[in-house]
mmCIF file of C-alpha atoms in Angstrom:
data_model
loop_
_atom_site.group_PDB
_atom_site.id
_atom_site.type_symbol
_atom_site.label_atom_id
_atom_site.label_comp_id
_atom_site.label_asym_id
_atom_site.label_seq_id
_atom_site.Cartn_x
_atom_site.Cartn_y
_atom_site.Cartn_z
ATOM 1 C CA MET S 77 -16.486 19.436 -3.895
ATOM 2 C CA ARG S 78 -16.532 15.886 -2.304
ATOM 3 C CA GLN S 79 -14.030 13.500 -1.146
ATOM 4 C CA ALA S 80 -13.596 9.937 -2.432
ATOM 5 C CA LEU S 81 -12.323 6.715 -1.054
ATOM 6 C CA LEU S 82 -11.106 3.221 -2.091
ATOM 7 C CA GLU S 83 -10.060 0.498 -0.111
ATOM 8 C CA ILE S 84 -8.865 -2.505 -1.199
ATOM 9 C CA GLY S 85 -8.847 -5.155 1.590
ATOM 10 C CA LEU S 86 -6.575 -8.456 1.222
ATOM 11 C CA GLU S 87 -4.772 -11.107 2.775
ATOM 12 C CA ALA S 88 -1.493 -10.261 4.628
ATOM 13 C CA LEU S 89 0.849 -8.338 2.491
ATOM 14 C CA PRO S 90 4.771 -8.859 2.866
ATOM 15 C CA GLY S 91 6.184 -5.811 4.574
ATOM 16 C CA ARG S 92 8.763 -4.911 2.289
ATOM 17 C CA PHE S 93 5.613 -4.287 -0.260
ATOM 18 C CA LEU S 94 3.650 -2.004 1.674
ATOM 19 C CA LYS S 95 5.415 1.285 1.347
ATOM 20 C CA PRO S 96 6.463 1.057 -2.333
ATOM 21 C CA THR S 97 3.029 0.156 -3.089
ATOM 22 C CA LEU S 98 1.368 3.051 -1.423
ATOM 23 C CA GLU S 99 3.401 5.297 -3.469
ATOM 24 C CA GLN S 100 2.723 3.773 -6.477
ATOM 25 C CA LEU S 101 -0.919 3.889 -5.962
ATOM 26 C CA LYS S 102 -0.645 7.788 -5.656
ATOM 27 C CA VAL S 103 1.482 7.990 -8.965
ATOM 28 C CA ASN S 104 -0.997 6.023 -10.735
ATOM 29 C CA ALA S 105 -3.844 7.614 -9.510
ATOM 30 C CA VAL S 106 -2.641 11.024 -10.605
ATOM 31 C CA GLU S 107 -1.917 9.394 -13.908
ATOM 32 C CA LEU S 108 -5.510 7.959 -14.204
ATOM 33 C CA LEU S 109 -7.270 11.019 -13.094
ATOM 34 C CA LYS S 110 -5.465 12.917 -15.888
ATOM 35 C CA THR S 111 -6.201 10.874 -18.475
ATOM 36 C CA ASN S 112 -10.172 10.560 -17.429
ATOM 37 C CA ARG S 113 -10.214 14.755 -17.089
ATOM 38 C CA LEU S 114 -11.046 14.574 -13.679
ATOM 39 C CA THR S 115 -9.194 17.232 -11.517
ATOM 40 C CA VAL S 116 -8.400 17.025 -7.632
ATOM 41 C CA GLU S 117 -7.417 19.180 -5.046
ATOM 42 C CA SER S 118 -5.030 16.607 -2.959
ATOM 43 C CA LEU S 119 -4.821 13.071 -2.784
ATOM 44 C CA ALA S 120 -3.435 10.664 0.346
ATOM 45 C CA ALA S 121 -2.230 6.905 0.731
ATOM 46 C CA TYR S 122 -3.122 4.900 3.812
ATOM 47 C CA GLY S 123 -2.119 1.261 4.255
ATOM 48 C CA THR S 124 -1.554 -2.011 6.563
ATOM 49 C CA PRO S 125 -0.590 -5.142 5.643
ATOM 50 C CA MET S 126 -4.369 -5.809 5.274
ATOM 51 C CA ARG S 127 -5.477 -2.809 3.230
ATOM 52 C CA LEU S 128 -4.573 -0.303 0.759
ATOM 53 C CA ALA S 129 -6.422 2.835 0.724
ATOM 54 C CA LEU S 130 -6.500 6.202 -1.527
ATOM 55 C CA LEU S 131 -8.320 9.415 -0.413
ATOM 56 C CA LEU S 132 -9.076 11.985 -3.121
ATOM 57 C CA THR S 133 -9.955 15.391 -1.922
ATOM 58 C CA GLY S 134 -11.714 17.965 -3.654
ATOM 59 C CA LEU S 135 -13.478 16.581 -6.451
ATOM 60 C CA PRO S 136 -15.845 18.194 -8.831
ATOM 61 C CA GLU S 137 -19.362 17.116 -9.596
ATOM 62 C CA ARG S 138 -18.539 16.293 -13.041
ATOM 63 C CA SER S 139 -15.196 15.928 -15.107
ATOM 64 C CA VAL S 140 -13.682 18.543 -17.520
ATOM 65 C CA PRO S 141 -14.611 18.821 -21.172
ATOM 66 C CA HIS S 142 -12.043 18.509 -23.694
ATOM 67 C CA VAL S 143 -11.701 19.630 -27.357
ATOM 68 C CA LEU S 144 -10.207 17.014 -29.369
ATOM 69 C CA GLU S 145 -8.458 17.464 -32.795
ATOM 70 C CA VAL S 146 -7.869 14.531 -35.111
ATOM 71 C CA THR S 147 -6.000 15.072 -38.438
ATOM 72 C CA GLY S 148 -7.419 13.148 -41.239
ATOM 73 C CA PRO S 149 -6.603 12.598 -44.698
ATOM 74 C CA PRO S 150 -4.974 15.397 -47.095
ATOM 75 C CA ALA S 151 -7.511 18.103 -47.808
ATOM 76 C CA ARG S 152 -7.260 17.449 -51.376
ATOM 77 C CA LEU S 153 -9.479 14.432 -50.462
ATOM 78 C CA TRP S 154 -12.321 16.605 -49.034
ATOM 79 C CA LYS S 155 -14.227 17.603 -52.479
ATOM 80 C CA ASN S 156 -13.849 16.116 -56.027
ATOM 81 C CA GLU S 157 -14.081 18.146 -59.053
ATOM 82 C CA LYS S 158 -17.630 18.556 -59.083
ATOM 83 C CA GLY S 159 -17.266 19.999 -55.385
ATOM 84 C CA ASP S 160 -19.577 16.801 -53.664
ATOM 85 C CA TYR S 161 -17.650 15.433 -50.569
ATOM 86 C CA THR S 162 -15.234 12.446 -51.124
ATOM 87 C CA PRO S 163 -15.873 8.943 -49.608
ATOM 88 C CA GLN S 164 -12.558 9.460 -48.106
ATOM 89 C CA ALA S 165 -14.326 12.739 -46.609
ATOM 90 C CA ARG S 166 -17.328 11.478 -45.227
ATOM 91 C CA GLY S 167 -15.744 8.146 -43.828
ATOM 92 C CA PHE S 168 -13.429 10.614 -41.789
ATOM 93 C CA ALA S 169 -16.206 12.538 -40.813
ATOM 94 C CA SER S 170 -18.416 10.060 -39.852
ATOM 95 C CA ALA S 171 -15.609 7.864 -38.139
ATOM 96 C CA GLN S 172 -15.280 11.059 -35.628
ATOM 97 C CA GLY S 173 -18.944 11.818 -35.143
ATOM 98 C CA VAL S 174 -18.799 14.942 -36.640
ATOM 99 C CA GLY S 175 -20.650 16.165 -39.702
ATOM 100 C CA VAL S 176 -18.698 16.213 -42.930
ATOM 101 C CA ASP S 177 -19.315 19.952 -43.314
ATOM 102 C CA GLN S 178 -17.876 20.543 -40.101
ATOM 103 C CA LEU S 179 -14.496 19.581 -41.149
ATOM 104 C CA GLU S 180 -11.430 21.910 -41.123
ATOM 105 C CA ILE S 181 -8.153 22.193 -43.235
ATOM 106 C CA LYS S 182 -5.004 21.997 -41.121
ATOM 107 C CA GLN S 183 -2.035 23.438 -42.080
ATOM 108 C CA THR S 184 1.079 21.162 -41.287
ATOM 109 C CA PRO S 185 4.724 21.106 -42.181
ATOM 110 C CA LYS S 186 3.778 18.093 -44.258
ATOM 111 C CA GLY S 187 1.036 20.300 -46.028
ATOM 112 C CA GLU S 188 -2.888 20.483 -45.651
ATOM 113 C CA PHE S 189 -4.768 17.487 -43.960
ATOM 114 C CA LEU S 190 -8.555 17.731 -42.887
ATOM 115 C CA LEU S 191 -9.180 18.400 -39.215
ATOM 116 C CA ALA S 192 -12.046 16.945 -37.091
ATOM 117 C CA ARG S 193 -12.966 18.816 -33.940
ATOM 118 C CA LYS S 194 -14.690 17.485 -31.698
ATOM 119 C CA VAL S 195 -16.051 18.143 -27.889
ATOM 120 C CA LEU S 196 -15.626 15.358 -25.335
ATOM 121 C CA PRO S 197 -18.410 15.891 -22.952
ATOM 122 C CA PRO S 198 -18.110 16.348 -19.311
ATOM 123 C CA GLU S 199 -19.000 12.953 -17.479
ATOM 124 C CA ALA S 200 -20.234 12.367 -13.845
ATOM 125 C CA THR S 201 -17.762 12.093 -11.355
ATOM 126 C CA ALA S 202 -19.054 8.972 -9.813
ATOM 127 C CA ARG S 203 -19.229 7.357 -13.215
ATOM 128 C CA VAL S 204 -15.641 8.343 -13.808
ATOM 129 C CA LEU S 205 -14.502 7.128 -10.457
ATOM 130 C CA VAL S 206 -15.539 3.467 -10.986
ATOM 131 C CA ARG S 207 -13.656 3.370 -14.180
ATOM 132 C CA VAL S 208 -10.573 4.898 -12.604
ATOM 133 C CA PHE S 209 -10.555 2.879 -9.587
ATOM 134 C CA GLU S 210 -10.841 -0.451 -11.434
ATOM 135 C CA GLU S 211 -7.739 0.615 -13.871
ATOM 136 C CA LEU S 212 -6.094 1.694 -10.436
ATOM 137 C CA ILE S 213 -6.234 -1.533 -8.463
ATOM 138 C CA CYS S 214 -5.115 -3.289 -11.988
ATOM 139 C CA SER S 215 -2.369 -1.313 -12.547
ATOM 140 C CA LEU S 216 -0.693 -2.141 -9.129
ATOM 141 C CA GLU S 217 2.491 -4.244 -9.629
ATOM 142 C CA PHE S 218 4.607 -6.083 -7.250
ATOM 143 C CA PRO S 219 7.821 -8.161 -7.115
ATOM 144 C CA LYS S 220 5.653 -10.840 -6.801
ATOM 145 C CA SER S 221 2.349 -11.492 -7.548
ATOM 146 C CA MET S 222 -0.427 -14.264 -7.700
ATOM 147 C CA ILE S 223 -3.731 -15.803 -9.222
ATOM 148 C CA TRP S 224 -6.216 -17.059 -7.053
ATOM 149 C CA GLU S 225 -9.725 -16.805 -8.852
ATOM 150 C CA GLY S 226 -11.214 -17.079 -11.992
ATOM 151 C CA SER S 227 -10.517 -13.665 -13.827
ATOM 152 C CA GLY S 228 -6.954 -14.061 -13.909
ATOM 153 C CA LEU S 229 -6.292 -10.751 -12.080
ATOM 154 C CA ARG S 230 -2.367 -10.733 -10.679
ATOM 155 C CA PHE S 231 -2.188 -9.180 -7.404
ATOM 156 C CA ALA S 232 0.404 -9.516 -4.776
ATOM 157 C CA ARG S 233 -2.232 -11.162 -2.400
ATOM 158 C CA PRO S 234 -6.004 -12.359 -2.548
ATOM 159 C CA ILE S 235 -8.320 -9.478 -2.636
ATOM 160 C CA ARG S 236 -11.255 -10.035 0.054
ATOM 161 C CA ASN S 237 -12.891 -6.691 0.288
ATOM 162 C CA LEU S 238 -13.354 -3.422 -1.667
ATOM 163 C CA LEU S 239 -14.933 -0.193 -0.318
ATOM 164 C CA ALA S 240 -15.581 2.441 -3.070
ATOM 165 C CA LEU S 241 -17.192 5.919 -1.859
ATOM 166 C CA TYR S 242 -17.976 9.173 -3.598
ATOM 167 C CA GLY S 243 -19.331 11.195 -0.565
ATOM 168 C CA LYS S 244 -21.859 8.766 0.993
ATOM 169 C CA ARG S 245 -22.696 7.173 -1.819
ATOM 170 C CA VAL S 246 -21.113 3.740 -2.748
ATOM 171 C CA LEU S 247 -19.437 3.459 -6.220
ATOM 172 C CA SER S 248 -20.606 -0.198 -7.346
ATOM 173 C CA PHE S 249 -18.408 -2.438 -9.399
ATOM 174 C CA SER S 250 -17.026 -5.992 -9.051
ATOM 175 C CA LEU S 251 -13.255 -7.352 -9.353
ATOM 176 C CA ALA S 252 -11.706 -10.262 -8.916
ATOM 177 C CA GLY S 253 -14.740 -12.060 -7.685
ATOM 178 C CA VAL S 254 -15.444 -9.192 -5.227
ATOM 179 C CA ARG S 255 -18.230 -6.474 -5.073
ATOM 180 C CA SER S 256 -17.722 -3.167 -3.624
ATOM 181 C CA GLY S 257 -19.555 -1.723 -0.838
ATOM 182 C CA ASN S 258 -19.214 0.574 1.976
ATOM 183 C CA LYS S 259 -17.617 -1.842 4.735
ATOM 184 C CA VAL S 260 -14.065 -2.634 5.504
ATOM 185 C CA LEU S 261 -12.432 -5.574 7.425
ATOM 186 C CA GLY S 262 -11.229 -5.088 11.055
ATOM 187 C CA LEU S 263 -8.582 -6.134 13.306
ATOM 188 C CA VAL S 264 -7.698 -9.712 12.675
ATOM 189 C CA ALA S 265 -7.283 -10.177 16.504
ATOM 190 C CA LEU S 266 -10.777 -8.770 17.090
ATOM 191 C CA GLY S 267 -12.215 -11.198 14.507
ATOM 192 C CA SER S 268 -11.692 -9.096 11.155
ATOM 193 C CA LYS S 269 -15.673 -7.835 12.078
ATOM 194 C CA PRO S 270 -16.744 -5.532 9.082
ATOM 195 C CA ILE S 271 -16.865 -1.765 10.090
ATOM 196 C CA ALA S 272 -19.437 0.559 8.018
ATOM 197 C CA ILE S 273 -17.623 3.639 6.960
ATOM 198 C CA SER S 274 -20.409 6.501 6.303
ATOM 199 C CA SER S 275 -18.136 8.854 4.345
ATOM 200 C CA PRO S 276 -14.612 9.093 3.226
ATOM 201 C CA GLU S 277 -14.157 11.773 6.132
ATOM 202 C CA ARG S 278 -15.016 9.044 8.506
ATOM 203 C CA TYR S 279 -12.661 6.369 7.175
ATOM 204 C CA LEU S 280 -9.481 6.930 9.568
ATOM 205 C CA GLY S 281 -11.630 8.135 12.735
ATOM 206 C CA SER S 282 -13.957 4.789 12.034
ATOM 207 C CA LEU S 283 -10.866 2.568 11.850
ATOM 208 C CA ARG S 284 -9.126 4.150 14.829
ATOM 209 C CA ASP S 285 -12.116 3.548 16.972
ATOM 210 C CA ARG S 286 -11.576 -0.272 16.068
ATOM 211 C CA CYS S 287 -8.124 -0.353 16.660
ATOM 212 C CA VAL S 288 -6.958 -0.015 13.081
ATOM 213 C CA LEU S 289 -4.441 2.601 12.504
ATOM 214 C CA ALA S 290 -4.454 3.382 8.677
ATOM 215 C CA ASP S 291 -2.078 6.157 8.743
ATOM 216 C CA LEU S 292 1.527 4.926 8.438
ATOM 217 C CA SER S 293 2.789 7.988 10.227
ATOM 218 C CA GLU S 294 0.455 7.896 13.557
ATOM 219 C CA ARG S 295 0.779 4.039 13.346
ATOM 220 C CA GLU S 296 4.950 5.039 13.695
ATOM 221 C CA SER S 297 4.055 7.450 16.459
ATOM 222 C CA THR S 298 1.925 4.707 18.369
ATOM 223 C CA LEU S 299 4.908 2.440 18.238
ATOM 224 C CA ILE S 300 7.579 4.526 19.368
ATOM 225 C CA LYS S 301 5.399 5.671 22.230
ATOM 226 C CA SER S 302 4.661 1.805 22.914
ATOM 227 C CA LEU S 303 8.230 1.193 22.907
ATOM 228 C CA ASP S 304 9.306 4.188 25.071
ATOM 229 C CA GLN S 305 6.383 3.021 27.616
ATOM 230 C CA ALA S 306 7.644 -0.476 27.937
ATOM 231 C CA ALA S 307 11.368 0.486 28.240
ATOM 232 C CA ARG S 308 10.516 2.242 31.200
ATOM 233 C CA ARG S 309 9.284 -0.834 33.000
ATOM 234 C CA ALA S 310 12.791 -2.192 32.308
ATOM 235 C CA THR S 311 16.391 -0.925 33.797
ATOM 236 C CA GLY S 312 17.608 0.085 30.450
ATOM 237 C CA ILE S 313 16.764 1.858 26.807
ATOM 238 C CA VAL S 314 15.102 0.348 23.803
ATOM 239 C CA ASP S 315 17.362 0.058 21.114
ATOM 240 C CA LYS S 316 14.938 1.404 18.244
ATOM 241 C CA ASP S 317 16.658 0.243 15.314
ATOM 242 C CA PRO S 318 15.369 2.115 12.532
ATOM 243 C CA ASP S 319 15.270 -0.882 9.858
ATOM 244 C CA LEU S 320 13.108 -2.973 12.597
ATOM 245 C CA VAL S 321 10.975 0.059 13.561
ATOM 246 C CA GLU S 322 9.733 0.335 9.962
ATOM 247 C CA HIS S 323 9.740 -3.148 9.370
ATOM 248 C CA ILE S 324 7.446 -3.528 12.394
ATOM 249 C CA LEU S 325 5.064 -0.872 10.932
ATOM 250 C CA CYS S 326 4.497 -2.402 7.956
ATOM 251 C CA LEU S 327 3.976 -5.945 9.764
ATOM 252 C CA THR S 328 1.394 -4.504 11.893
ATOM 253 C CA GLU S 329 -2.149 -2.367 12.300
ATOM 254 C CA HIS S 330 -2.234 -1.583 15.700
ATOM 255 C CA PRO S 331 1.142 -1.935 17.314
ATOM 256 C CA VAL S 332 1.625 -2.843 21.050
ATOM 257 C CA ALA S 333 4.643 -3.178 22.689
ATOM 258 C CA ILE S 334 5.407 -5.985 25.436
ATOM 259 C CA LEU S 335 8.189 -6.001 27.788
ATOM 260 C CA GLY S 336 10.251 -9.476 28.396
ATOM 261 C CA HIS S 337 12.716 -11.039 29.908
ATOM 262 C CA PHE S 338 15.387 -13.813 29.221
ATOM 263 C CA ASN S 339 17.956 -15.754 31.363
ATOM 264 C CA LYS S 340 21.332 -13.453 32.082
ATOM 265 C CA ASP S 341 23.095 -16.261 31.223
ATOM 266 C CA PHE S 342 23.036 -16.292 27.515
ATOM 267 C CA LEU S 343 24.482 -12.437 28.157
ATOM 268 C CA GLN S 344 28.006 -14.165 27.877
ATOM 269 C CA LEU S 345 27.455 -15.000 24.306
ATOM 270 C CA PRO S 346 28.671 -12.388 21.591
ATOM 271 C CA MET S 347 26.616 -9.251 21.396
ATOM 272 C CA VAL S 348 26.298 -9.356 17.506
ATOM 273 C CA LEU S 349 25.101 -13.241 18.238
ATOM 274 C CA LEU S 350 22.487 -11.660 20.547
ATOM 275 C CA GLU S 351 20.996 -8.848 18.494
ATOM 276 C CA THR S 352 21.151 -11.276 14.970
ATOM 277 C CA VAL S 353 18.550 -13.566 16.981
ATOM 278 C CA LEU S 354 16.764 -10.742 18.681
ATOM 279 C CA LYS S 355 16.484 -8.304 15.577
ATOM 280 C CA GLN S 356 16.537 -10.303 12.397
ATOM 281 C CA GLN S 357 15.035 -13.894 13.748
ATOM 282 C CA LEU S 358 12.331 -12.667 16.004
ATOM 283 C CA LYS S 359 11.876 -9.218 15.261
ATOM 284 C CA VAL S 360 12.231 -8.012 18.595
ATOM 285 C CA PHE S 361 14.014 -4.589 20.101
ATOM 286 C CA PRO S 362 16.745 -5.439 22.723
ATOM 287 C CA VAL S 363 17.060 -3.429 25.674
ATOM 288 C CA VAL S 364 20.571 -2.177 26.418
ATOM 289 C CA GLY S 365 22.238 -0.306 29.660
ATOM 290 C CA LYS S 366 24.411 3.072 29.752
ATOM 291 C CA ASN S 367 27.243 1.619 28.532
ATOM 292 C CA LYS S 368 25.122 0.162 25.527
ATOM 293 C CA GLN S 369 25.704 -3.618 26.367
ATOM 294 C CA LEU S 370 22.789 -5.480 26.093
ATOM 295 C CA LEU S 371 20.335 -6.573 29.328
ATOM 296 C CA ALA S 372 18.324 -9.319 29.618
ATOM 297 C CA ASP S 373 15.256 -7.426 28.754
ATOM 298 C CA PHE S 374 13.547 -7.254 25.159
ATOM 299 C CA ILE S 375 10.221 -5.819 23.647
ATOM 300 C CA ALA S 376 8.466 -7.730 21.494
ATOM 301 C CA VAL S 377 5.366 -5.962 19.446
ATOM 302 C CA ARG S 378 2.291 -7.501 18.925
ATOM 303 C CA ASP S 379 -0.682 -6.529 16.519
ATOM 304 C CA GLY S 380 -3.555 -5.442 18.217
ATOM 305 C CA ILE S 381 -5.351 -4.984 21.701
ATOM 306 C CA SER S 382 -2.977 -5.797 24.814
ATOM 307 C CA GLU S 383 -5.136 -8.779 26.444
ATOM 308 C CA GLY S 384 -3.298 -12.132 27.284
ATOM 309 C CA GLN S 385 0.121 -9.864 27.406
ATOM 310 C CA LYS S 386 1.371 -12.755 29.972
ATOM 311 C CA GLU S 387 0.838 -15.451 27.357
ATOM 312 C CA VAL S 388 1.960 -13.350 24.211
ATOM 313 C CA GLN S 389 5.611 -12.299 26.869
ATOM 314 C CA SER S 390 5.932 -16.296 27.909
ATOM 315 C CA GLY S 391 5.451 -17.301 24.089
ATOM 316 C CA TYR S 392 8.012 -14.999 22.868
ATOM 317 C CA LYS S 393 10.595 -15.758 25.891
ATOM 318 C CA HIS S 394 10.099 -19.478 25.235
ATOM 319 C CA VAL S 395 11.077 -19.013 21.293
ATOM 320 C CA LEU S 396 13.748 -16.488 22.184
ATOM 321 C CA GLU S 397 15.402 -18.650 24.551
ATOM 322 C CA ALA S 398 15.365 -22.041 22.499
ATOM 323 C CA ARG S 399 17.096 -19.878 19.724
ATOM 324 C CA PHE S 400 19.707 -18.737 22.239
ATOM 325 C CA SER S 401 20.194 -22.237 23.236
ATOM 326 C CA ASP S 402 20.930 -23.170 19.824
ATOM 327 C CA ALA S 403 23.334 -20.651 19.122
ATOM 328 C CA GLN S 404 25.070 -21.201 22.518
ATOM 329 C CA PHE S 405 25.623 -24.783 21.736
ATOM 330 C CA TYR S 406 27.150 -24.195 18.128
ATOM 331 C CA PHE S 407 29.272 -21.021 19.860
ATOM 332 C CA LYS S 408 30.791 -23.519 22.414
ATOM 333 C CA ARG S 409 31.484 -26.231 20.146
ATOM 334 C CA ASP S 410 33.242 -23.987 17.696
ATOM 335 C CA MET S 411 35.106 -22.430 20.331
ATOM 336 C CA LYS S 412 36.661 -25.671 21.536
ATOM 337 C CA THR S 413 39.055 -25.276 18.428
ATOM 338 C CA SER S 414 41.005 -22.578 16.557
ATOM 339 C CA LEU S 415 40.448 -20.349 13.694
ATOM 340 C CA GLU S 416 43.687 -21.502 12.200
ATOM 341 C CA SER S 417 42.412 -25.370 12.836
ATOM 342 C CA LYS S 418 39.576 -24.552 10.409
ATOM 343 C CA LEU S 419 41.888 -23.327 7.189
ATOM 344 C CA PRO S 420 41.902 -25.715 4.331
ATOM 345 C CA PHE S 421 45.550 -26.261 4.679
#
């Protein structure tokens, strides 16, 4: 038994596409493997905004043979009055790849019909997987798709790299102008340098060694741990909003939390306004005190290694305070008039 691996390397996928696509990847793979008579012990899907991967475990050397029964013309057309095979019987047998003398008679509710019984021989797993992987990529559907090259393949974002392995063997095929190999693209923050994958078993580990966490659950654990570490350097507790956590997971390959601060004067604004800017506009985590009130701290998340944290922190602070300044201006202007004065009558 061997493992097989497919990775689709692409330009940054919208965060809301990731989880549904990974689920679709598994469901479609099960159907295609079944159709191609290839058994598998288990399968798992991994993904980041830059890659979609499927790992198959427990593959046999060959697909399962299958006996196919095809019903043909009525049995009365098998032979004529002289006992010779009819043109209809010969044509049916030839079309099914069996001898006319191998035809059988099948009793059905509608009467007797000729039956051709043929055996579909097993195929080498490597050959089957090439077909399955190509069909699997083309089967994926998205809320929005694009066409970017001559073949007309529709996909959520342009495909830039393909990895396909069966054990240590590279499964070679081309799709959307990209030929499959044994390399994947690394972390964008490190220049997307190619990473050679020696076998499917080494996939997650090889990426992890280059700061890419392809396993969604592992990436979530890393994010939560990083948020907690950053919060300990603040004076309060990080607001780990589940929706924001999931959104960040689907936008990063290696989340690193960065603690920042903003001017305390902005805390005079309504809490709901501050949270809207923090969570919805800039996708950063608020920090709250024991009384659940917002503090002048925030935790942003960058994708990749932690070099240049001060510059990243400063950048977030400037953008955040600019948004708060706008909010403060319009809030003060609105407060100069009563709600009643805004009614149309």
